[in-house]
Structure formats: structure tokens, C-alpha cells
Amino acid sequence: MMPAIYQDTRNVFRLIDIALLTGETGFRSLNKKINYYVKTGKLKNPRKGIYTKANYDPQELACKIFIPSYISLEFILQKAGIIFQYDSGITSVSYLRRDVEINDQIYRYRKIKGEILTNPAGILRRKNDINTAFPERAFLDMLYLNPTYYFDNLNPLNSKTVFKLLPIYQSKAMASRVTKLLQND
């Protein structure tokens, strides 16, 4: 079982991932084996139902805590230079609102409508199941969830991409705000 896990490029697994990877069909047997590897330190169990190798990417964990979800909002906007205030938390959108702390890392989830959450436009699916919003999608997510949010620098945004993604949100008021923000910049 362990060779299959350690040969896989992923570093964060749910129970179903391990079952599919190892071909193990017996839940009790699989659970016993996983618990043994956690006790011996070969796997970590940072949260119920989630197992990791020793060195895992926090972004990979962020996308596994709640599924479906993708990294967006302040985390992406900060990296793109659209907002300047530093926050070490990883922000994502999902089907619920939660703050989770694992190993001194804060994972923040904001609830968004299902049809927006599951629309893949403007989301980059990177290796190891890491899903991140493009800055334009993160910008629109933020405006959708917080209509009065202040952005420090809108220059990094591609306005064509913003307007292409805007119909996902089905909001005339939001479309008006976006138009005003992008014209003033």
C-alpha cells in the first residue's frame, strides 16, 4: 500500500483516493492499514478523513478539505498584486462557510452559489488536484461576495477576461459595478 501512495505525485489524500490508488476494496482493512501508517509516522492525519505525506503543499490540502472548492479571493488577489494587505491564510470558495486551522495554517472558505462554484471557467486545474482561480475570476468572486470591497490596483486584470466571465454570476447590479470599477481605473 505505501509504495503506491509514495509513488503517486499527490501529497494529500482522502480515504477514497487511497482506496482507488491501492485497489483495496475492504473499508475495515484499508482503515486498519492507514491507521497503522499514521501511528508509525509514515502518513499524517491533519484532519479526519484526510491523510498526507510528510511534506505536503498547503494549497493541495485547501482543495481537499471541502470538495468542491477552489482557491480564490484574497489569496489570489494578493498574489496578483490587486490587493496589497498581506494575509497568510488561504482563501477558497466552496459550498459552505468555514475557517479551519491545521498546523498553524488558516484555511478560509466562503460560501458561493452552486452554479457559480461548479462552473470551470476562469479556474486553473493544476497538478495534484489544486484548483485556483485566475485573478479575473477571484476579482469577480470577491465582488459577488462583497460588493463594496476595495481593490488597491486593478491594472493586472484583463478586462476582456473579466467581461467574458461576468455572465457566470447572473447579476445586473454586479455587471454595473464591474463596468464602473474598470472604467475608473
Short mmCIF file of N, CA and C in Angstrom, two decimals:
data_model
loop_
_atom_site.label_atom_id
_atom_site.label_comp_id
_atom_site.label_asym_id
_atom_site.label_seq_id
_atom_site.Cartn_x
_atom_site.Cartn_y
_atom_site.Cartn_z
N MET A 1 0.82 -1.20 0.00
CA MET A 1 0.00 0.00 0.00
C MET A 1 0.86 1.26 0.00
N MET A 2 1.86 1.31 0.87
CA MET A 2 2.68 2.52 0.98
C MET A 2 3.43 2.84 -0.32
N PRO A 3 3.98 1.85 -1.03
CA PRO A 3 4.66 2.21 -2.28
C PRO A 3 3.74 2.92 -3.26
N ALA A 4 2.50 2.49 -3.35
CA ALA A 4 1.54 3.13 -4.27
C ALA A 4 1.32 4.58 -3.87
N ILE A 5 1.21 4.84 -2.59
CA ILE A 5 0.99 6.21 -2.12
C ILE A 5 2.23 7.07 -2.37
N TYR A 6 3.40 6.54 -2.04
CA TYR A 6 4.61 7.34 -2.19
C TYR A 6 5.06 7.49 -3.65
N GLN A 7 4.60 6.64 -4.54
CA GLN A 7 4.92 6.79 -5.95
C GLN A 7 3.98 7.80 -6.63
N ASP A 8 2.85 8.05 -6.02
CA ASP A 8 1.89 9.00 -6.58
C ASP A 8 2.41 10.42 -6.40
N THR A 9 2.13 11.29 -7.36
CA THR A 9 2.62 12.68 -7.27
C THR A 9 1.84 13.49 -6.23
N ARG A 10 0.63 13.07 -5.92
CA ARG A 10 -0.16 13.79 -4.91
C ARG A 10 0.43 13.61 -3.53
N ASN A 11 0.17 14.59 -2.67
CA ASN A 11 0.66 14.52 -1.30
C ASN A 11 -0.47 14.54 -0.28
N VAL A 12 -1.68 14.78 -0.74
CA VAL A 12 -2.85 14.83 0.13
C VAL A 12 -3.89 13.88 -0.42
N PHE A 13 -4.44 13.04 0.47
CA PHE A 13 -5.37 12.01 0.04
C PHE A 13 -6.59 11.95 0.95
N ARG A 14 -7.71 11.66 0.36
CA ARG A 14 -8.90 11.30 1.11
C ARG A 14 -8.93 9.77 1.11
N LEU A 15 -9.75 9.20 1.94
CA LEU A 15 -9.84 7.75 2.03
C LEU A 15 -10.16 7.12 0.67
N ILE A 16 -11.07 7.73 -0.08
CA ILE A 16 -11.44 7.19 -1.40
C ILE A 16 -10.26 7.24 -2.37
N ASP A 17 -9.42 8.27 -2.26
CA ASP A 17 -8.23 8.36 -3.12
C ASP A 17 -7.29 7.18 -2.87
N ILE A 18 -7.09 6.87 -1.59
CA ILE A 18 -6.19 5.76 -1.23
C ILE A 18 -6.79 4.44 -1.69
N ALA A 19 -8.11 4.28 -1.52
CA ALA A 19 -8.76 3.04 -1.96
C ALA A 19 -8.60 2.84 -3.46
N LEU A 20 -8.80 3.90 -4.23
CA LEU A 20 -8.65 3.80 -5.69
C LEU A 20 -7.21 3.56 -6.09
N LEU A 21 -6.30 4.20 -5.38
CA LEU A 21 -4.87 4.08 -5.70
C LEU A 21 -4.34 2.67 -5.41
N THR A 22 -4.78 2.10 -4.30
CA THR A 22 -4.25 0.80 -3.88
C THR A 22 -5.09 -0.38 -4.36
N GLY A 23 -6.32 -0.10 -4.81
CA GLY A 23 -7.19 -1.19 -5.23
C GLY A 23 -7.82 -1.93 -4.07
N GLU A 24 -7.67 -1.42 -2.88
CA GLU A 24 -8.24 -2.02 -1.67
C GLU A 24 -9.75 -1.80 -1.65
N THR A 25 -10.51 -2.88 -1.51
CA THR A 25 -11.97 -2.75 -1.52
C THR A 25 -12.59 -2.89 -0.14
N GLY A 26 -11.89 -3.48 0.78
CA GLY A 26 -12.42 -3.66 2.14
C GLY A 26 -12.17 -2.42 2.99
N PHE A 27 -13.24 -1.73 3.40
CA PHE A 27 -13.11 -0.50 4.16
C PHE A 27 -12.39 -0.72 5.49
N ARG A 28 -12.77 -1.77 6.22
CA ARG A 28 -12.14 -2.03 7.53
C ARG A 28 -10.65 -2.31 7.39
N SER A 29 -10.31 -3.14 6.43
CA SER A 29 -8.90 -3.49 6.19
C SER A 29 -8.10 -2.25 5.81
N LEU A 30 -8.66 -1.45 4.91
CA LEU A 30 -7.98 -0.22 4.48
C LEU A 30 -7.81 0.73 5.65
N ASN A 31 -8.84 0.91 6.44
CA ASN A 31 -8.78 1.80 7.61
C ASN A 31 -7.71 1.33 8.60
N LYS A 32 -7.63 0.03 8.83
CA LYS A 32 -6.61 -0.52 9.74
C LYS A 32 -5.20 -0.21 9.24
N LYS A 33 -4.99 -0.43 7.94
CA LYS A 33 -3.67 -0.18 7.35
C LYS A 33 -3.31 1.30 7.44
N ILE A 34 -4.26 2.16 7.11
CA ILE A 34 -4.00 3.60 7.17
C ILE A 34 -3.69 4.03 8.59
N ASN A 35 -4.47 3.54 9.55
CA ASN A 35 -4.22 3.88 10.96
C ASN A 35 -2.83 3.43 11.40
N TYR A 36 -2.39 2.27 10.93
CA TYR A 36 -1.04 1.79 11.25
C TYR A 36 0.01 2.76 10.70
N TYR A 37 -0.16 3.20 9.44
CA TYR A 37 0.81 4.12 8.85
C TYR A 37 0.79 5.49 9.54
N VAL A 38 -0.35 5.90 10.03
CA VAL A 38 -0.42 7.16 10.78
C VAL A 38 0.32 6.99 12.12
N LYS A 39 0.08 5.88 12.82
CA LYS A 39 0.73 5.63 14.11
C LYS A 39 2.25 5.53 13.99
N THR A 40 2.72 4.97 12.88
CA THR A 40 4.16 4.81 12.68
C THR A 40 4.80 6.05 12.05
N GLY A 41 3.98 7.07 11.75
CA GLY A 41 4.52 8.32 11.23
C GLY A 41 4.77 8.34 9.73
N LYS A 42 4.36 7.31 9.02
CA LYS A 42 4.58 7.27 7.57
C LYS A 42 3.54 8.11 6.83
N LEU A 43 2.41 8.32 7.46
CA LEU A 43 1.37 9.22 6.94
C LEU A 43 0.94 10.14 8.07
N LYS A 44 0.51 11.32 7.72
CA LYS A 44 -0.05 12.28 8.70
C LYS A 44 -1.56 12.29 8.51
N ASN A 45 -2.26 12.64 9.60
CA ASN A 45 -3.72 12.74 9.56
C ASN A 45 -4.11 14.10 10.14
N PRO A 46 -3.94 15.17 9.33
CA PRO A 46 -4.18 16.52 9.85
C PRO A 46 -5.64 16.83 10.14
N ARG A 47 -6.55 16.08 9.52
CA ARG A 47 -7.99 16.30 9.71
C ARG A 47 -8.69 14.97 9.42
N LYS A 48 -9.78 14.73 10.11
CA LYS A 48 -10.49 13.47 9.94
C LYS A 48 -10.78 13.21 8.46
N GLY A 49 -10.38 12.02 8.01
CA GLY A 49 -10.64 11.62 6.63
C GLY A 49 -9.63 12.11 5.62
N ILE A 50 -8.62 12.86 6.07
CA ILE A 50 -7.59 13.38 5.17
C ILE A 50 -6.23 12.91 5.65
N TYR A 51 -5.43 12.40 4.71
CA TYR A 51 -4.11 11.87 5.02
C TYR A 51 -3.10 12.53 4.11
N THR A 52 -1.91 12.79 4.65
CA THR A 52 -0.88 13.46 3.86
C THR A 52 0.46 12.77 4.03
N LYS A 53 1.31 12.99 3.03
CA LYS A 53 2.72 12.64 3.18
C LYS A 53 3.32 13.70 4.09
N ALA A 54 4.55 13.49 4.53
CA ALA A 54 5.18 14.42 5.48
C ALA A 54 5.23 15.84 4.94
N ASN A 55 5.65 16.02 3.71
CA ASN A 55 5.75 17.35 3.11
C ASN A 55 4.66 17.52 2.08
N TYR A 56 3.64 18.26 2.43
CA TYR A 56 2.53 18.48 1.51
C TYR A 56 2.38 19.97 1.24
N ASP A 57 1.76 20.28 0.11
CA ASP A 57 1.51 21.66 -0.28
C ASP A 57 0.21 22.11 0.40
N PRO A 58 0.23 23.19 1.19
CA PRO A 58 -0.98 23.67 1.83
C PRO A 58 -2.10 23.99 0.84
N GLN A 59 -1.75 24.38 -0.38
CA GLN A 59 -2.78 24.64 -1.39
C GLN A 59 -3.48 23.34 -1.81
N GLU A 60 -2.71 22.27 -1.85
CA GLU A 60 -3.30 20.97 -2.17
C GLU A 60 -4.27 20.55 -1.08
N LEU A 61 -3.89 20.78 0.17
CA LEU A 61 -4.78 20.47 1.29
C LEU A 61 -6.03 21.34 1.25
N ALA A 62 -5.87 22.61 0.91
CA ALA A 62 -7.02 23.54 0.84
C ALA A 62 -8.08 23.02 -0.12
N CYS A 63 -7.66 22.40 -1.20
CA CYS A 63 -8.62 21.90 -2.20
C CYS A 63 -9.21 20.54 -1.82
N LYS A 64 -8.70 19.91 -0.78
CA LYS A 64 -9.20 18.59 -0.36
C LYS A 64 -10.08 18.67 0.89
N ILE A 65 -9.97 19.74 1.67
CA ILE A 65 -10.74 19.81 2.92
C ILE A 65 -12.23 19.78 2.61
N PHE A 66 -12.67 20.61 1.68
CA PHE A 66 -14.06 20.60 1.24
C PHE A 66 -14.06 20.49 -0.28
N ILE A 67 -14.82 19.55 -0.79
CA ILE A 67 -14.92 19.34 -2.23
C ILE A 67 -16.38 19.48 -2.62
N PRO A 68 -16.73 20.30 -3.61
CA PRO A 68 -15.84 21.07 -4.47
C PRO A 68 -15.44 22.40 -3.82
N SER A 69 -14.27 22.86 -4.18
CA SER A 69 -13.78 24.18 -3.77
C SER A 69 -12.63 24.55 -4.69
N TYR A 70 -12.31 25.83 -4.71
CA TYR A 70 -11.13 26.28 -5.43
C TYR A 70 -10.57 27.51 -4.72
N ILE A 71 -9.27 27.70 -4.80
CA ILE A 71 -8.59 28.80 -4.15
C ILE A 71 -8.89 30.08 -4.92
N SER A 72 -9.27 31.12 -4.19
CA SER A 72 -9.70 32.37 -4.83
C SER A 72 -9.57 33.52 -3.84
N LEU A 73 -10.33 34.57 -4.07
CA LEU A 73 -10.47 35.72 -3.18
C LEU A 73 -9.13 36.35 -2.81
N GLU A 74 -8.95 36.69 -1.52
CA GLU A 74 -7.76 37.44 -1.10
C GLU A 74 -6.46 36.74 -1.46
N PHE A 75 -6.40 35.43 -1.35
CA PHE A 75 -5.16 34.70 -1.62
C PHE A 75 -4.68 34.95 -3.05
N ILE A 76 -5.57 34.83 -4.02
CA ILE A 76 -5.21 35.03 -5.43
C ILE A 76 -5.01 36.52 -5.72
N LEU A 77 -5.89 37.36 -5.20
CA LEU A 77 -5.78 38.80 -5.45
C LEU A 77 -4.48 39.37 -4.90
N GLN A 78 -4.06 38.88 -3.76
CA GLN A 78 -2.80 39.31 -3.15
C GLN A 78 -1.62 38.89 -4.02
N LYS A 79 -1.61 37.65 -4.48
CA LYS A 79 -0.51 37.16 -5.32
C LYS A 79 -0.44 37.90 -6.66
N ALA A 80 -1.60 38.35 -7.16
CA ALA A 80 -1.63 39.05 -8.45
C ALA A 80 -1.33 40.54 -8.31
N GLY A 81 -1.20 41.04 -7.08
CA GLY A 81 -0.92 42.45 -6.88
C GLY A 81 -2.15 43.35 -6.98
N ILE A 82 -3.31 42.78 -6.81
CA ILE A 82 -4.55 43.55 -6.90
C ILE A 82 -4.93 44.12 -5.54
N ILE A 83 -4.58 43.41 -4.49
CA ILE A 83 -4.70 43.94 -3.13
C ILE A 83 -3.33 43.83 -2.47
N PHE A 84 -3.05 44.78 -1.60
CA PHE A 84 -1.71 44.84 -1.02
C PHE A 84 -1.62 44.33 0.41
N GLN A 85 -2.73 44.25 1.13
CA GLN A 85 -2.69 43.83 2.53
C GLN A 85 -2.34 42.35 2.61
N TYR A 86 -1.29 42.03 3.35
CA TYR A 86 -0.82 40.65 3.45
C TYR A 86 -1.67 39.85 4.43
N ASP A 87 -1.99 38.64 4.04
CA ASP A 87 -2.70 37.69 4.88
C ASP A 87 -2.13 36.32 4.54
N SER A 88 -1.68 35.58 5.54
CA SER A 88 -1.07 34.28 5.28
C SER A 88 -2.10 33.17 5.11
N GLY A 89 -3.37 33.48 5.34
CA GLY A 89 -4.42 32.48 5.18
C GLY A 89 -4.64 32.14 3.72
N ILE A 90 -5.16 30.94 3.48
CA ILE A 90 -5.52 30.52 2.14
C ILE A 90 -7.04 30.61 2.04
N THR A 91 -7.51 31.45 1.12
CA THR A 91 -8.95 31.66 0.98
C THR A 91 -9.48 30.89 -0.23
N SER A 92 -10.60 30.26 -0.04
CA SER A 92 -11.23 29.47 -1.09
C SER A 92 -12.73 29.73 -1.10
N VAL A 93 -13.36 29.38 -2.20
CA VAL A 93 -14.82 29.38 -2.23
C VAL A 93 -15.27 27.93 -2.28
N SER A 94 -16.41 27.67 -1.62
CA SER A 94 -16.93 26.31 -1.53
C SER A 94 -18.43 26.37 -1.33
N TYR A 95 -19.02 25.25 -0.96
CA TYR A 95 -20.46 25.17 -0.74
C TYR A 95 -20.84 25.56 0.68
N LEU A 96 -19.86 25.89 1.51
CA LEU A 96 -20.13 26.31 2.89
C LEU A 96 -19.11 27.34 3.35
N ARG A 97 -19.41 27.95 4.48
CA ARG A 97 -18.52 28.95 5.05
C ARG A 97 -17.88 28.35 6.31
N ARG A 98 -16.54 28.31 6.33
CA ARG A 98 -15.82 27.76 7.48
C ARG A 98 -14.42 28.36 7.53
N ASP A 99 -13.88 28.42 8.74
CA ASP A 99 -12.47 28.70 8.95
C ASP A 99 -11.90 27.46 9.61
N VAL A 100 -10.81 26.94 9.06
CA VAL A 100 -10.19 25.73 9.56
C VAL A 100 -8.72 26.03 9.80
N GLU A 101 -8.20 25.62 10.97
CA GLU A 101 -6.77 25.78 11.24
C GLU A 101 -6.13 24.40 11.33
N ILE A 102 -5.09 24.19 10.52
CA ILE A 102 -4.35 22.94 10.52
C ILE A 102 -2.87 23.29 10.51
N ASN A 103 -2.13 22.83 11.51
CA ASN A 103 -0.69 23.07 11.60
C ASN A 103 -0.34 24.55 11.44
N ASP A 104 -1.02 25.42 12.16
CA ASP A 104 -0.79 26.87 12.17
C ASP A 104 -1.10 27.55 10.83
N GLN A 105 -1.78 26.88 9.94
CA GLN A 105 -2.20 27.48 8.67
C GLN A 105 -3.71 27.65 8.71
N ILE A 106 -4.18 28.85 8.38
CA ILE A 106 -5.62 29.12 8.36
C ILE A 106 -6.14 28.89 6.93
N TYR A 107 -7.21 28.14 6.84
CA TYR A 107 -7.90 27.90 5.57
C TYR A 107 -9.29 28.51 5.73
N ARG A 108 -9.60 29.51 4.90
CA ARG A 108 -10.90 30.19 4.97
C ARG A 108 -11.74 29.83 3.75
N TYR A 109 -12.96 29.42 3.99
CA TYR A 109 -13.88 29.06 2.93
C TYR A 109 -15.08 29.99 2.98
N ARG A 110 -15.44 30.53 1.83
CA ARG A 110 -16.62 31.38 1.71
C ARG A 110 -17.63 30.67 0.84
N LYS A 111 -18.86 30.73 1.24
CA LYS A 111 -19.94 30.04 0.52
C LYS A 111 -20.35 30.84 -0.71
N ILE A 112 -20.50 30.12 -1.82
CA ILE A 112 -20.94 30.73 -3.07
C ILE A 112 -21.98 29.79 -3.70
N LYS A 113 -22.86 30.33 -4.51
CA LYS A 113 -23.91 29.52 -5.14
C LYS A 113 -23.32 28.37 -5.93
N GLY A 114 -24.01 27.24 -5.89
CA GLY A 114 -23.55 26.02 -6.55
C GLY A 114 -23.25 26.17 -8.03
N GLU A 115 -24.10 26.90 -8.76
CA GLU A 115 -23.87 27.03 -10.20
C GLU A 115 -22.65 27.89 -10.51
N ILE A 116 -22.27 28.76 -9.60
CA ILE A 116 -21.03 29.54 -9.77
C ILE A 116 -19.84 28.66 -9.40
N LEU A 117 -19.96 27.97 -8.28
CA LEU A 117 -18.88 27.11 -7.77
C LEU A 117 -18.48 26.04 -8.78
N THR A 118 -19.44 25.45 -9.43
CA THR A 118 -19.13 24.32 -10.31
C THR A 118 -18.82 24.73 -11.76
N ASN A 119 -18.90 26.02 -12.06
CA ASN A 119 -18.56 26.48 -13.40
C ASN A 119 -17.03 26.55 -13.52
N PRO A 120 -16.43 25.81 -14.44
CA PRO A 120 -14.96 25.75 -14.52
C PRO A 120 -14.29 26.95 -15.20
N ALA A 121 -15.07 27.86 -15.77
CA ALA A 121 -14.47 29.00 -16.48
C ALA A 121 -13.64 29.86 -15.53
N GLY A 122 -12.43 30.17 -15.93
CA GLY A 122 -11.56 31.03 -15.12
C GLY A 122 -10.88 30.33 -13.97
N ILE A 123 -10.91 29.00 -13.98
CA ILE A 123 -10.26 28.23 -12.91
C ILE A 123 -9.19 27.35 -13.54
N LEU A 124 -8.01 27.42 -13.01
CA LEU A 124 -6.88 26.62 -13.48
C LEU A 124 -6.78 25.36 -12.63
N ARG A 125 -6.82 24.23 -13.29
CA ARG A 125 -6.65 22.96 -12.57
C ARG A 125 -5.19 22.56 -12.72
N ARG A 126 -4.44 22.72 -11.63
CA ARG A 126 -3.01 22.39 -11.64
C ARG A 126 -2.81 20.94 -11.21
N LYS A 127 -1.57 20.50 -11.25
CA LYS A 127 -1.29 19.12 -10.84
C LYS A 127 -1.66 18.91 -9.38
N ASN A 128 -1.90 17.68 -9.03
CA ASN A 128 -2.26 17.27 -7.67
C ASN A 128 -3.61 17.83 -7.21
N ASP A 129 -4.51 18.03 -8.16
CA ASP A 129 -5.88 18.48 -7.85
C ASP A 129 -5.93 19.85 -7.19
N ILE A 130 -4.98 20.72 -7.50
CA ILE A 130 -5.01 22.09 -6.97
C ILE A 130 -5.77 22.95 -7.97
N ASN A 131 -6.88 23.48 -7.53
CA ASN A 131 -7.72 24.33 -8.38
C ASN A 131 -7.61 25.77 -7.89
N THR A 132 -7.16 26.67 -8.78
CA THR A 132 -7.00 28.07 -8.42
C THR A 132 -7.70 28.96 -9.45
N ALA A 133 -8.31 30.01 -8.94
CA ALA A 133 -8.97 30.97 -9.82
C ALA A 133 -7.92 31.84 -10.48
N PHE A 134 -8.19 32.22 -11.73
CA PHE A 134 -7.38 33.26 -12.35
C PHE A 134 -7.71 34.56 -11.61
N PRO A 135 -6.83 35.56 -11.63
CA PRO A 135 -7.12 36.81 -10.92
C PRO A 135 -8.46 37.43 -11.30
N GLU A 136 -8.84 37.31 -12.56
CA GLU A 136 -10.12 37.88 -13.01
C GLU A 136 -11.30 37.17 -12.35
N ARG A 137 -11.21 35.87 -12.20
CA ARG A 137 -12.28 35.10 -11.54
C ARG A 137 -12.30 35.43 -10.05
N ALA A 138 -11.12 35.54 -9.43
CA ALA A 138 -11.04 35.89 -8.00
C ALA A 138 -11.63 37.28 -7.76
N PHE A 139 -11.35 38.21 -8.66
CA PHE A 139 -11.90 39.56 -8.59
C PHE A 139 -13.43 39.52 -8.62
N LEU A 140 -13.99 38.75 -9.55
CA LEU A 140 -15.44 38.64 -9.66
C LEU A 140 -16.04 37.90 -8.46
N ASP A 141 -15.37 36.86 -7.98
CA ASP A 141 -15.84 36.16 -6.78
C ASP A 141 -15.93 37.14 -5.61
N MET A 142 -14.90 37.95 -5.46
CA MET A 142 -14.86 38.91 -4.35
C MET A 142 -16.00 39.92 -4.47
N LEU A 143 -16.20 40.46 -5.66
CA LEU A 143 -17.29 41.42 -5.86
C LEU A 143 -18.66 40.78 -5.63
N TYR A 144 -18.79 39.53 -6.00
CA TYR A 144 -20.05 38.83 -5.80
C TYR A 144 -20.34 38.66 -4.30
N LEU A 145 -19.30 38.28 -3.55
CA LEU A 145 -19.48 38.03 -2.12
C LEU A 145 -19.42 39.30 -1.28
N ASN A 146 -18.70 40.31 -1.76
CA ASN A 146 -18.54 41.55 -1.01
C ASN A 146 -18.58 42.73 -1.99
N PRO A 147 -19.79 43.20 -2.32
CA PRO A 147 -19.95 44.23 -3.36
C PRO A 147 -19.19 45.54 -3.12
N THR A 148 -18.85 45.85 -1.87
CA THR A 148 -18.18 47.12 -1.59
C THR A 148 -16.69 46.96 -1.33
N TYR A 149 -16.15 45.82 -1.67
CA TYR A 149 -14.73 45.55 -1.41
C TYR A 149 -13.85 46.57 -2.15
N TYR A 150 -12.77 46.99 -1.49
CA TYR A 150 -11.84 47.96 -2.10
C TYR A 150 -10.63 47.21 -2.66
N PHE A 151 -10.32 47.48 -3.91
CA PHE A 151 -9.16 46.88 -4.59
C PHE A 151 -8.10 47.96 -4.75
N ASP A 152 -6.85 47.63 -4.41
CA ASP A 152 -5.76 48.60 -4.47
C ASP A 152 -5.29 48.89 -5.89
N ASN A 153 -5.29 47.86 -6.76
CA ASN A 153 -4.69 48.02 -8.09
C ASN A 153 -5.40 47.08 -9.07
N LEU A 154 -6.16 47.64 -9.99
CA LEU A 154 -6.87 46.81 -10.96
C LEU A 154 -6.10 46.62 -12.26
N ASN A 155 -4.91 47.22 -12.38
CA ASN A 155 -4.11 47.13 -13.61
C ASN A 155 -3.76 45.69 -14.03
N PRO A 156 -3.50 44.77 -13.08
CA PRO A 156 -3.15 43.41 -13.51
C PRO A 156 -4.31 42.64 -14.18
N LEU A 157 -5.53 43.14 -14.04
CA LEU A 157 -6.69 42.43 -14.60
C LEU A 157 -6.80 42.63 -16.10
N ASN A 158 -7.19 41.59 -16.79
CA ASN A 158 -7.50 41.66 -18.21
C ASN A 158 -9.01 41.90 -18.30
N SER A 159 -9.40 43.10 -18.70
CA SER A 159 -10.83 43.46 -18.69
C SER A 159 -11.65 42.59 -19.65
N LYS A 160 -11.06 42.15 -20.76
CA LYS A 160 -11.78 41.27 -21.68
C LYS A 160 -12.14 39.96 -20.98
N THR A 161 -11.19 39.43 -20.23
CA THR A 161 -11.44 38.19 -19.50
C THR A 161 -12.50 38.41 -18.42
N VAL A 162 -12.43 39.54 -17.72
CA VAL A 162 -13.42 39.85 -16.68
C VAL A 162 -14.82 39.85 -17.29
N PHE A 163 -15.01 40.56 -18.40
CA PHE A 163 -16.33 40.65 -19.01
C PHE A 163 -16.78 39.31 -19.62
N LYS A 164 -15.82 38.49 -20.02
CA LYS A 164 -16.15 37.16 -20.54
C LYS A 164 -16.67 36.25 -19.41
N LEU A 165 -16.12 36.42 -18.20
CA LEU A 165 -16.52 35.59 -17.05
C LEU A 165 -17.76 36.13 -16.33
N LEU A 166 -18.06 37.39 -16.51
CA LEU A 166 -19.14 38.06 -15.78
C LEU A 166 -20.51 37.36 -15.87
N PRO A 167 -20.91 36.79 -17.03
CA PRO A 167 -22.23 36.14 -17.09
C PRO A 167 -22.41 34.97 -16.12
N ILE A 168 -21.33 34.38 -15.64
CA ILE A 168 -21.42 33.28 -14.67
C ILE A 168 -22.24 33.71 -13.46
N TYR A 169 -22.12 34.96 -13.07
CA TYR A 169 -22.70 35.45 -11.82
C TYR A 169 -24.15 35.90 -11.96
N GLN A 170 -24.65 36.07 -13.17
CA GLN A 170 -26.04 36.41 -13.46
C GLN A 170 -26.56 37.54 -12.56
N SER A 171 -25.84 38.65 -12.55
CA SER A 171 -26.22 39.78 -11.71
C SER A 171 -26.01 41.08 -12.48
N LYS A 172 -27.11 41.79 -12.73
CA LYS A 172 -27.02 43.08 -13.43
C LYS A 172 -26.34 44.12 -12.55
N ALA A 173 -26.63 44.09 -11.26
CA ALA A 173 -26.01 45.05 -10.34
C ALA A 173 -24.49 44.84 -10.31
N MET A 174 -24.06 43.60 -10.30
CA MET A 174 -22.63 43.31 -10.29
C MET A 174 -21.99 43.75 -11.60
N ALA A 175 -22.67 43.52 -12.71
CA ALA A 175 -22.16 43.94 -14.02
C ALA A 175 -21.97 45.45 -14.06
N SER A 176 -22.88 46.17 -13.45
CA SER A 176 -22.78 47.63 -13.39
C SER A 176 -21.57 48.06 -12.54
N ARG A 177 -21.39 47.41 -11.40
CA ARG A 177 -20.24 47.72 -10.52
C ARG A 177 -18.92 47.44 -11.24
N VAL A 178 -18.86 46.30 -11.92
CA VAL A 178 -17.63 45.92 -12.64
C VAL A 178 -17.32 46.96 -13.71
N THR A 179 -18.32 47.36 -14.45
CA THR A 179 -18.13 48.36 -15.51
C THR A 179 -17.59 49.66 -14.92
N LYS A 180 -18.18 50.12 -13.81
CA LYS A 180 -17.72 51.35 -13.17
C LYS A 180 -16.29 51.22 -12.67
N LEU A 181 -15.99 50.09 -12.02
CA LEU A 181 -14.63 49.89 -11.48
C LEU A 181 -13.58 49.87 -12.59
N LEU A 182 -13.86 49.18 -13.66
CA LEU A 182 -12.87 49.03 -14.73
C LEU A 182 -12.75 50.29 -15.59
N GLN A 183 -13.80 51.10 -15.65
CA GLN A 183 -13.72 52.36 -16.39
C GLN A 183 -12.94 53.40 -15.60
N ASN A 184 -13.07 53.37 -14.28
CA ASN A 184 -12.39 54.35 -13.43
C ASN A 184 -10.92 54.07 -13.28
N ASP A 185 -10.51 52.87 -13.60
CA ASP A 185 -9.10 52.52 -13.39
C ASP A 185 -8.25 52.85 -14.58
#
